[in-house]
PDB file of C-alpha atoms in Angstrom:
ATOM      1  CA  MET A 169      -9.148 -11.990 -16.567  1.00 84.00           C
ATOM      2  CA  VAL A 170      -9.934  -9.242 -14.045  1.00 88.00           C
ATOM      3  CA  LEU A 171      -7.800 -10.860 -11.365  1.00 90.00           C
ATOM      4  CA  THR A 172      -4.843 -11.181 -13.752  1.00 93.00           C
ATOM      5  CA  ILE A 173      -5.057  -7.478 -14.614  1.00 93.00           C
ATOM      6  CA  ALA A 174      -5.294  -6.735 -10.882  1.00 93.00           C
ATOM      7  CA  LEU A 175      -2.197  -8.828 -10.137  1.00 93.00           C
ATOM      8  CA  TYR A 176      -0.209  -7.031 -12.857  1.00 94.00           C
ATOM      9  CA  CYS A 177      -1.256  -3.616 -11.495  1.00 92.00           C
ATOM     10  CA  LEU A 178      -0.228  -4.570  -7.949  1.00 94.00           C
ATOM     11  CA  VAL A 179       3.121  -6.083  -8.945  1.00 94.00           C
ATOM     12  CA  PHE A 180       3.974  -3.100 -11.171  1.00 94.00           C
ATOM     13  CA  ALA A 181       3.217  -0.717  -8.278  1.00 93.00           C
ATOM     14  CA  MET A 182       5.433  -2.827  -6.009  1.00 93.00           C
ATOM     15  CA  VAL A 183       8.310  -2.714  -8.521  1.00 94.00           C
ATOM     16  CA  LEU A 184       8.056   1.084  -8.746  1.00 93.00           C
ATOM     17  CA  THR A 185       8.091   1.284  -4.939  1.00 93.00           C
ATOM     18  CA  LEU A 186      11.155  -0.989  -4.702  1.00 93.00           C
ATOM     19  CA  TYR A 187      12.981   1.623  -6.791  1.00 92.00           C
ATOM     20  CA  ARG A 188      12.019   4.193  -4.161  1.00 91.00           C
ATOM     21  CA  VAL A 189      13.302   1.943  -1.348  1.00 91.00           C
ATOM     22  CA  ALA A 190      16.678   1.638  -3.067  1.00 91.00           C
ATOM     23  CA  LYS A 191      17.000   5.233  -4.283  1.00 87.00           C
ATOM     24  CA  GLY A 192      15.157   7.294  -1.655  1.00 78.00           C
ATOM     25  CA  PRO A 193      17.209  10.272  -0.469  1.00 85.00           C
ATOM     26  CA  THR A 194      15.993  10.308   3.135  1.00 86.00           C
ATOM     27  CA  TRP A 195      14.883   7.647   5.630  1.00 87.00           C
ATOM     28  CA  GLY A 196      11.322   9.005   5.491  1.00 88.00           C
ATOM     29  CA  ASP A 197      11.026   7.917   1.878  1.00 91.00           C
ATOM     30  CA  ARG A 198      12.204   4.431   2.785  1.00 92.00           C
ATOM     31  CA  ILE A 199       9.741   4.078   5.675  1.00 92.00           C
ATOM     32  CA  THR A 200       6.925   5.319   3.442  1.00 93.00           C
ATOM     33  CA  ALA A 201       7.900   2.844   0.754  1.00 93.00           C
ATOM     34  CA  LEU A 202       8.073  -0.057   3.233  1.00 92.00           C
ATOM     35  CA  ASP A 203       4.632   0.840   4.613  1.00 93.00           C
ATOM     36  CA  PHE A 204       3.301   0.895   1.045  1.00 94.00           C
ATOM     37  CA  LEU A 205       4.933  -2.488   0.317  1.00 93.00           C
ATOM     38  CA  THR A 206       3.417  -4.256   3.331  1.00 93.00           C
ATOM     39  CA  SER A 207      -0.059  -2.812   2.707  1.00 93.00           C
ATOM     40  CA  ASN A 208       0.238  -3.783  -0.940  1.00 93.00           C
ATOM     41  CA  LEU A 209       1.309  -7.296   0.038  1.00 93.00           C
ATOM     42  CA  ALA A 210      -1.877  -7.772   2.100  1.00 93.00           C
ATOM     43  CA  VAL A 211      -3.981  -6.683  -0.906  1.00 94.00           C
ATOM     44  CA  LEU A 212      -1.938  -8.999  -3.154  1.00 94.00           C
ATOM     45  CA  VAL A 213      -2.556 -11.991  -0.871  1.00 93.00           C
ATOM     46  CA  VAL A 214      -6.325 -11.307  -0.985  1.00 93.00           C
ATOM     47  CA  VAL A 215      -6.240 -11.213  -4.796  1.00 93.00           C
ATOM     48  CA  VAL A 216      -4.284 -14.498  -4.868  1.00 92.00           C
ATOM     49  CA  ALA A 217      -6.899 -16.026  -2.527  1.00 91.00           C
ATOM     50  CA  LEU A 218      -9.605 -14.921  -4.958  1.00 90.00           C
ATOM     51  CA  LYS A 219      -7.690 -16.360  -7.906  1.00 89.00           C
ATOM     52  CA  THR A 220      -6.998 -19.761  -6.398  1.00 88.00           C
ATOM     53  CA  GLY A 221     -10.126 -20.101  -4.227  1.00 86.00           C
ATOM     54  CA  PHE A 222      -8.003 -20.966  -1.189  1.00 86.00           C
ATOM     55  CA  THR A 223      -9.675 -19.086   1.651  1.00 86.00           C
ATOM     56  CA  ASP A 224      -7.053 -19.823   4.312  1.00 88.00           C
ATOM     57  CA  LEU A 225      -4.890 -17.110   2.737  1.00 90.00           C
ATOM     58  CA  LEU A 226      -7.197 -14.446   4.220  1.00 92.00           C
ATOM     59  CA  ASP A 227      -5.705 -15.023   7.679  1.00 93.00           C
ATOM     60  CA  ILE A 228      -2.286 -14.360   6.156  1.00 93.00           C
ATOM     61  CA  ALA A 229      -3.615 -11.084   4.697  1.00 93.00           C
ATOM     62  CA  LEU A 230      -4.807  -9.963   8.146  1.00 93.00           C
ATOM     63  CA  LEU A 231      -1.410 -10.954   9.581  1.00 93.00           C
ATOM     64  CA  PHE A 232       0.458  -8.904   6.949  1.00 93.00           C
ATOM     65  CA  SER A 233      -1.761  -5.912   7.692  1.00 93.00           C
ATOM     66  CA  ILE A 234      -1.056  -6.100  11.446  1.00 93.00           C
ATOM     67  CA  LEU A 235       2.692  -6.647  10.935  1.00 93.00           C
ATOM     68  CA  GLY A 236       2.953  -3.730   8.499  1.00 92.00           C
ATOM     69  CA  PHE A 237       1.212  -1.328  10.867  1.00 93.00           C
ATOM     70  CA  LEU A 238       3.260  -2.372  13.901  1.00 93.00           C
ATOM     71  CA  SER A 239       6.600  -2.237  12.073  1.00 93.00           C
ATOM     72  CA  THR A 240       5.799   1.189  10.608  1.00 93.00           C
ATOM     73  CA  VAL A 241       4.868   2.613  14.015  1.00 92.00           C
ATOM     74  CA  ALA A 242       7.968   1.089  15.636  1.00 91.00           C
ATOM     75  CA  LEU A 243      10.310   2.467  12.942  1.00 90.00           C
ATOM     76  CA  ALA A 244       8.739   5.935  13.072  1.00 89.00           C
ATOM     77  CA  ARG A 245       8.944   6.094  16.877  1.00 88.00           C
ATOM     78  CA  TYR A 246      12.524   4.787  16.900  1.00 88.00           C
ATOM     79  CA  LEU A 247      13.737   7.305  14.332  1.00 83.00           C
ATOM     80  CA  MET A 248      11.908  10.145  16.095  1.00 81.00           C
ATOM     81  CA  ASN A 249      13.365   9.744  19.580  1.00 78.00           C
ATOM     82  CA  ARG A 250      15.817   6.816  19.336  1.00 74.00           C
ATOM     83  CA  ARG A 251      13.753   4.419  21.413  1.00 71.00           C
ATOM     84  CA  VAL A 252      10.535   2.520  20.793  1.00 67.00           C
ATOM     85  CA  ILE A 253       8.984   2.451  24.280  1.00 70.00           C
ATOM     86  CA  LYS A 254       9.387   5.342  26.688  1.00 66.00           C
TER      87      LYS A 254
ATOM     88  CA  MET B 203      13.238   1.111 -17.372  1.00 65.00           C
ATOM     89  CA  LYS B 204      12.039   0.490 -20.943  1.00 69.00           C
ATOM     90  CA  GLN B 205      13.500  -3.016 -20.952  1.00 71.00           C
ATOM     91  CA  SER B 206      11.608  -3.945 -17.778  1.00 68.00           C
ATOM     92  CA  LEU B 207       8.390  -2.592 -19.316  1.00 67.00           C
ATOM     93  CA  THR B 208       8.828  -4.746 -22.405  1.00 71.00           C
ATOM     94  CA  LEU B 209       9.538  -7.748 -20.159  1.00 66.00           C
ATOM     95  CA  VAL B 210       6.266  -7.169 -18.282  1.00 65.00           C
ATOM     96  CA  PHE B 211       4.296  -6.940 -21.519  1.00 69.00           C
ATOM     97  CA  LEU B 212       5.926 -10.122 -22.804  1.00 66.00           C
ATOM     98  CA  LEU B 213       4.848 -11.996 -19.675  1.00 70.00           C
ATOM     99  CA  ILE B 214       1.146 -11.084 -19.944  1.00 68.00           C
ATOM    100  CA  PRO B 215       0.023 -13.878 -22.396  1.00 63.00           C
ATOM    101  CA  LEU B 216       1.693 -16.514 -20.214  1.00 64.00           C
ATOM    102  CA  ALA B 217      -0.462 -15.511 -17.256  1.00 63.00           C
ATOM    103  CA  PHE B 218      -3.650 -15.647 -19.312  1.00 63.00           C
ATOM    104  CA  ALA B 219      -2.671 -19.137 -20.525  1.00 61.00           C
ATOM    105  CA  ALA B 220      -2.086 -20.231 -16.924  1.00 60.00           C
ATOM    106  CA  GLU B 221      -5.494 -18.850 -15.948  1.00 58.00           C
ATOM    107  CA  ALA B 222      -7.253 -21.017 -18.532  1.00 56.00           C
ATOM    108  CA  GLU B 223      -5.755 -24.189 -17.048  1.00 53.00           C
ATOM    109  CA  THR B 224      -6.804 -23.436 -13.455  1.00 52.00           C
ATOM    110  CA  ALA B 225      -9.897 -25.339 -12.396  1.00 49.00           C
ATOM    111  CA  GLN B 226     -12.758 -23.247 -11.037  1.00 49.00           C
ATOM    112  CA  GLU B 227     -13.298 -23.752  -7.315  1.00 48.00           C
ATOM    113  CA  LEU B 228     -16.646 -23.542  -5.604  1.00 68.00           C
ATOM    114  CA  THR B 229     -15.566 -21.036  -2.973  1.00 79.00           C
ATOM    115  CA  VAL B 230     -15.390 -18.027  -5.331  1.00 80.00           C
ATOM    116  CA  GLN B 231     -18.078 -16.780  -7.681  1.00 81.00           C
ATOM    117  CA  SER B 232     -17.247 -13.559  -9.466  1.00 79.00           C
ATOM    118  CA  ASN B 233     -19.954 -11.054 -10.249  1.00 87.00           C
ATOM    119  CA  LEU B 234     -20.062  -7.598 -11.793  1.00 91.00           C
ATOM    120  CA  ILE B 235     -19.889  -5.585  -8.561  1.00 92.00           C
ATOM    121  CA  ALA B 236     -16.844  -7.491  -7.323  1.00 91.00           C
ATOM    122  CA  GLU B 237     -14.994  -7.086 -10.621  1.00 92.00           C
ATOM    123  CA  LEU B 238     -15.696  -3.352 -10.780  1.00 93.00           C
ATOM    124  CA  LEU B 239     -14.576  -2.838  -7.164  1.00 93.00           C
ATOM    125  CA  ILE B 240     -11.376  -4.849  -7.652  1.00 93.00           C
ATOM    126  CA  LEU B 241     -10.493  -3.025 -10.883  1.00 93.00           C
ATOM    127  CA  GLY B 242     -11.106   0.364  -9.241  1.00 94.00           C
ATOM    128  CA  GLY B 243      -9.000  -0.519  -6.206  1.00 94.00           C
ATOM    129  CA  CYS B 244      -6.132  -1.787  -8.323  1.00 94.00           C
ATOM    130  CA  PHE B 245      -6.283   1.384 -10.429  1.00 94.00           C
ATOM    131  CA  PHE B 246      -5.866   3.474  -7.279  1.00 94.00           C
ATOM    132  CA  ILE B 247      -2.974   1.302  -6.040  1.00 94.00           C
ATOM    133  CA  LEU B 248      -1.246   1.569  -9.427  1.00 94.00           C
ATOM    134  CA  ALA B 249      -1.675   5.357  -9.257  1.00 94.00           C
ATOM    135  CA  ALA B 250      -0.095   5.284  -5.791  1.00 94.00           C
ATOM    136  CA  GLY B 251       2.883   3.333  -7.149  1.00 93.00           C
ATOM    137  CA  ILE B 252       3.383   5.812  -9.985  1.00 94.00           C
ATOM    138  CA  GLY B 253       3.143   8.616  -7.436  1.00 92.00           C
ATOM    139  CA  MET B 254       5.806   6.971  -5.263  1.00 92.00           C
ATOM    140  CA  PHE B 255       8.020   6.788  -8.349  1.00 91.00           C
ATOM    141  CA  ARG B 256       7.470  10.290  -9.709  1.00 91.00           C
ATOM    142  CA  PHE B 257       6.786  12.729  -6.892  1.00 90.00           C
ATOM    143  CA  PRO B 258       9.642  15.032  -5.859  1.00 89.00           C
ATOM    144  CA  ASP B 259       9.313  15.204  -2.093  1.00 87.00           C
ATOM    145  CA  PHE B 260       8.891  13.188   1.104  1.00 89.00           C
ATOM    146  CA  TYR B 261       5.546  14.786   1.970  1.00 89.00           C
ATOM    147  CA  THR B 262       4.052  14.412  -1.510  1.00 90.00           C
ATOM    148  CA  ARG B 263       5.126  10.756  -1.651  1.00 92.00           C
ATOM    149  CA  LEU B 264       3.563  10.172   1.760  1.00 92.00           C
ATOM    150  CA  HIS B 265       0.373  11.839   0.522  1.00 91.00           C
ATOM    151  CA  ALA B 266       0.186   9.528  -2.515  1.00 91.00           C
ATOM    152  CA  SER B 267       1.000   6.373  -0.549  1.00 91.00           C
ATOM    153  CA  SER B 268      -1.244   6.894   2.483  1.00 91.00           C
ATOM    154  CA  LYS B 269      -4.474   8.116   0.902  1.00 91.00           C
ATOM    155  CA  LEU B 270      -4.496   6.112  -2.329  1.00 92.00           C
ATOM    156  CA  VAL B 271      -3.494   2.843  -0.638  1.00 91.00           C
ATOM    157  CA  THR B 272      -6.307   3.261   1.898  1.00 92.00           C
ATOM    158  CA  LEU B 273      -8.898   3.810  -0.838  1.00 92.00           C
ATOM    159  CA  GLY B 274      -7.561   1.040  -3.094  1.00 93.00           C
ATOM    160  CA  GLY B 275      -7.299  -1.483  -0.279  1.00 92.00           C
ATOM    161  CA  ILE B 276     -10.874  -0.816   0.805  1.00 93.00           C
ATOM    162  CA  GLY B 277     -11.977  -1.295  -2.827  1.00 93.00           C
ATOM    163  CA  VAL B 278     -10.186  -4.622  -3.264  1.00 93.00           C
ATOM    164  CA  PHE B 279     -11.354  -5.969   0.113  1.00 94.00           C
ATOM    165  CA  GLY B 280     -14.952  -4.934  -0.595  1.00 93.00           C
ATOM    166  CA  GLY B 281     -14.833  -6.647  -3.981  1.00 93.00           C
ATOM    167  CA  ALA B 282     -13.430  -9.805  -2.386  1.00 92.00           C
ATOM    168  CA  ALA B 283     -16.237  -9.734   0.191  1.00 92.00           C
ATOM    169  CA  PHE B 284     -18.741  -9.742  -2.670  1.00 92.00           C
ATOM    170  CA  ALA B 285     -16.948 -12.542  -4.512  1.00 91.00           C
ATOM    171  CA  PHE B 286     -16.502 -15.136  -1.748  1.00 89.00           C
ATOM    172  CA  LEU B 287     -19.418 -17.489  -1.307  1.00 88.00           C
ATOM    173  CA  SER B 288     -18.910 -18.722   2.246  1.00 88.00           C
ATOM    174  CA  LEU B 289     -19.861 -16.458   5.139  1.00 90.00           C
ATOM    175  CA  ALA B 290     -16.647 -17.088   7.105  1.00 90.00           C
ATOM    176  CA  ALA B 291     -14.429 -15.847   4.264  1.00 90.00           C
ATOM    177  CA  THR B 292     -16.602 -12.742   3.846  1.00 92.00           C
ATOM    178  CA  GLN B 293     -16.344 -12.006   7.559  1.00 92.00           C
ATOM    179  CA  ARG B 294     -12.563 -12.333   7.531  1.00 92.00           C
ATOM    180  CA  VAL B 295     -12.218 -10.062   4.492  1.00 93.00           C
ATOM    181  CA  LEU B 296     -14.439  -7.439   6.114  1.00 93.00           C
ATOM    182  CA  LEU B 297     -12.411  -7.673   9.354  1.00 94.00           C
ATOM    183  CA  THR B 298      -9.236  -7.060   7.344  1.00 93.00           C
ATOM    184  CA  ALA B 299     -10.916  -4.105   5.600  1.00 94.00           C
ATOM    185  CA  VAL B 300     -11.945  -2.499   8.905  1.00 94.00           C
ATOM    186  CA  PHE B 301      -8.445  -2.961  10.327  1.00 93.00           C
ATOM    187  CA  PHE B 302      -6.943  -1.484   7.145  1.00 92.00           C
ATOM    188  CA  LEU B 303      -9.290   1.521   7.296  1.00 92.00           C
ATOM    189  CA  LEU B 304      -8.335   2.165  10.922  1.00 92.00           C
ATOM    190  CA  THR B 305      -4.560   1.746  10.661  1.00 92.00           C
ATOM    191  CA  ALA B 306      -3.450   3.002   7.248  1.00 90.00           C
ATOM    192  CA  PRO B 307      -4.113   6.734   7.936  1.00 91.00           C
ATOM    193  CA  LEU B 308      -2.644   6.313  11.425  1.00 92.00           C
ATOM    194  CA  SER B 309       0.659   4.980  10.118  1.00 92.00           C
ATOM    195  CA  GLY B 310       0.784   7.819   7.575  1.00 92.00           C
ATOM    196  CA  TYR B 311       0.246  10.294  10.402  1.00 92.00           C
ATOM    197  CA  MET B 312       3.054   8.722  12.449  1.00 91.00           C
ATOM    198  CA  ILE B 313       5.497   8.902   9.516  1.00 92.00           C
ATOM    199  CA  ALA B 314       4.608  12.532   8.757  1.00 90.00           C
ATOM    200  CA  ARG B 315       4.995  13.559  12.421  1.00 89.00           C
ATOM    201  CA  ALA B 316       8.360  11.821  12.746  1.00 90.00           C
ATOM    202  CA  GLY B 317       9.576  13.387   9.497  1.00 89.00           C
ATOM    203  CA  TYR B 318       8.506  16.868  10.558  1.00 86.00           C
ATOM    204  CA  LEU B 319      10.102  16.580  13.980  1.00 85.00           C
ATOM    205  CA  GLN B 320      13.335  15.312  12.429  1.00 83.00           C
ATOM    206  CA  GLY B 321      13.380  18.372  10.161  1.00 79.00           C
ATOM    207  CA  LEU B 322      12.700  17.095   6.665  1.00 79.00           C
ATOM    208  CA  LYS B 323      12.035  20.041   4.356  1.00 79.00           C
ATOM    209  CA  PRO B 324       9.430  20.419   1.600  1.00 79.00           C
ATOM    210  CA  TYR B 325      10.846  20.879  -1.874  1.00 79.00           C
ATOM    211  CA  ARG B 326       9.469  24.396  -2.309  1.00 74.00           C
ATOM    212  CA  GLU B 327      10.188  25.985   1.019  1.00 68.00           C
ATOM    213  CA  ASP B 328       9.540  29.559  -0.119  1.00 72.00           C
ATOM    214  CA  ASN B 329       5.914  28.946  -1.080  1.00 71.00           C
ATOM    215  CA  SER B 330       4.903  26.615   1.743  1.00 71.00           C
ATOM    216  CA  VAL B 331       3.407  27.681   5.074  1.00 76.00           C
ATOM    217  CA  ASP B 332       4.578  25.999   8.288  1.00 76.00           C
ATOM    218  CA  GLU B 333       1.426  26.072  10.385  1.00 76.00           C
ATOM    219  CA  TRP B 334       2.812  24.018  13.245  1.00 75.00           C
ATOM    220  CA  GLN B 335       5.686  26.417  13.834  1.00 74.00           C
ATOM    221  CA  ALA B 336       3.346  29.375  13.405  1.00 73.00           C
ATOM    222  CA  CYS B 337       1.174  28.055  16.247  1.00 75.00           C
ATOM    223  CA  GLY B 338       4.210  28.052  18.532  1.00 65.00           C
ATOM    224  CA  ALA B 339       4.010  24.375  19.418  1.00 60.00           C
ATOM    225  CA  GLU B 340       7.240  22.869  20.674  1.00 57.00           C
ATOM    226  CA  SER B 341       8.472  19.502  19.515  1.00 51.00           C
ATOM    227  CA  GLU B 342       7.618  16.901  22.107  1.00 51.00           C
ATOM    228  CA  SER B 343      10.150  14.130  22.277  1.00 45.00           C
TER     229      SER B 343
END
């Protein structure tokens, strides 16, 4: 019951953010929306692990968190000075 | 927009029916603290999604996304740490929560710095104060 309500909240937030990815006027809006999507995906995987009782999904949540942070930092650094590593 | 909302509300009874058929595993035991934490975290994440949809500016959208997702993620991970029975699952959820708490404000800071240095403007430029330019700091590349 609680987990189903939680899944609907998360998926509705992700749908609203997908609109911002498609519409967003500047690239900053798109990077913000992609950061939100990856963070939200990690939370969603944890809720699915709670719902199904399959605890191996928690490693996938940690992996999504790391990948979201690294991709956000790489995109921000690339769009700031056109290269990732100095 | 209204059609997608009606589609979401039509799909809700199907999910409750699917939940009744799922067999209860022994790895998860829900209690009151976990349910309250998960509901609070999902409320904050839903508020962040509505803020991403409605807010008028890059900086206000970044504000909604960064802060509310940090708070909601910590809530959901803390609730999951209460709900899992085995110690290994609890440790992994808490590790994910600590990593989330460290990196989510940092990525928001990186996006805001890149946006400022690329010259994105706030939506009310006449009322806002540019403190970085007032300090005389030059943009480091």
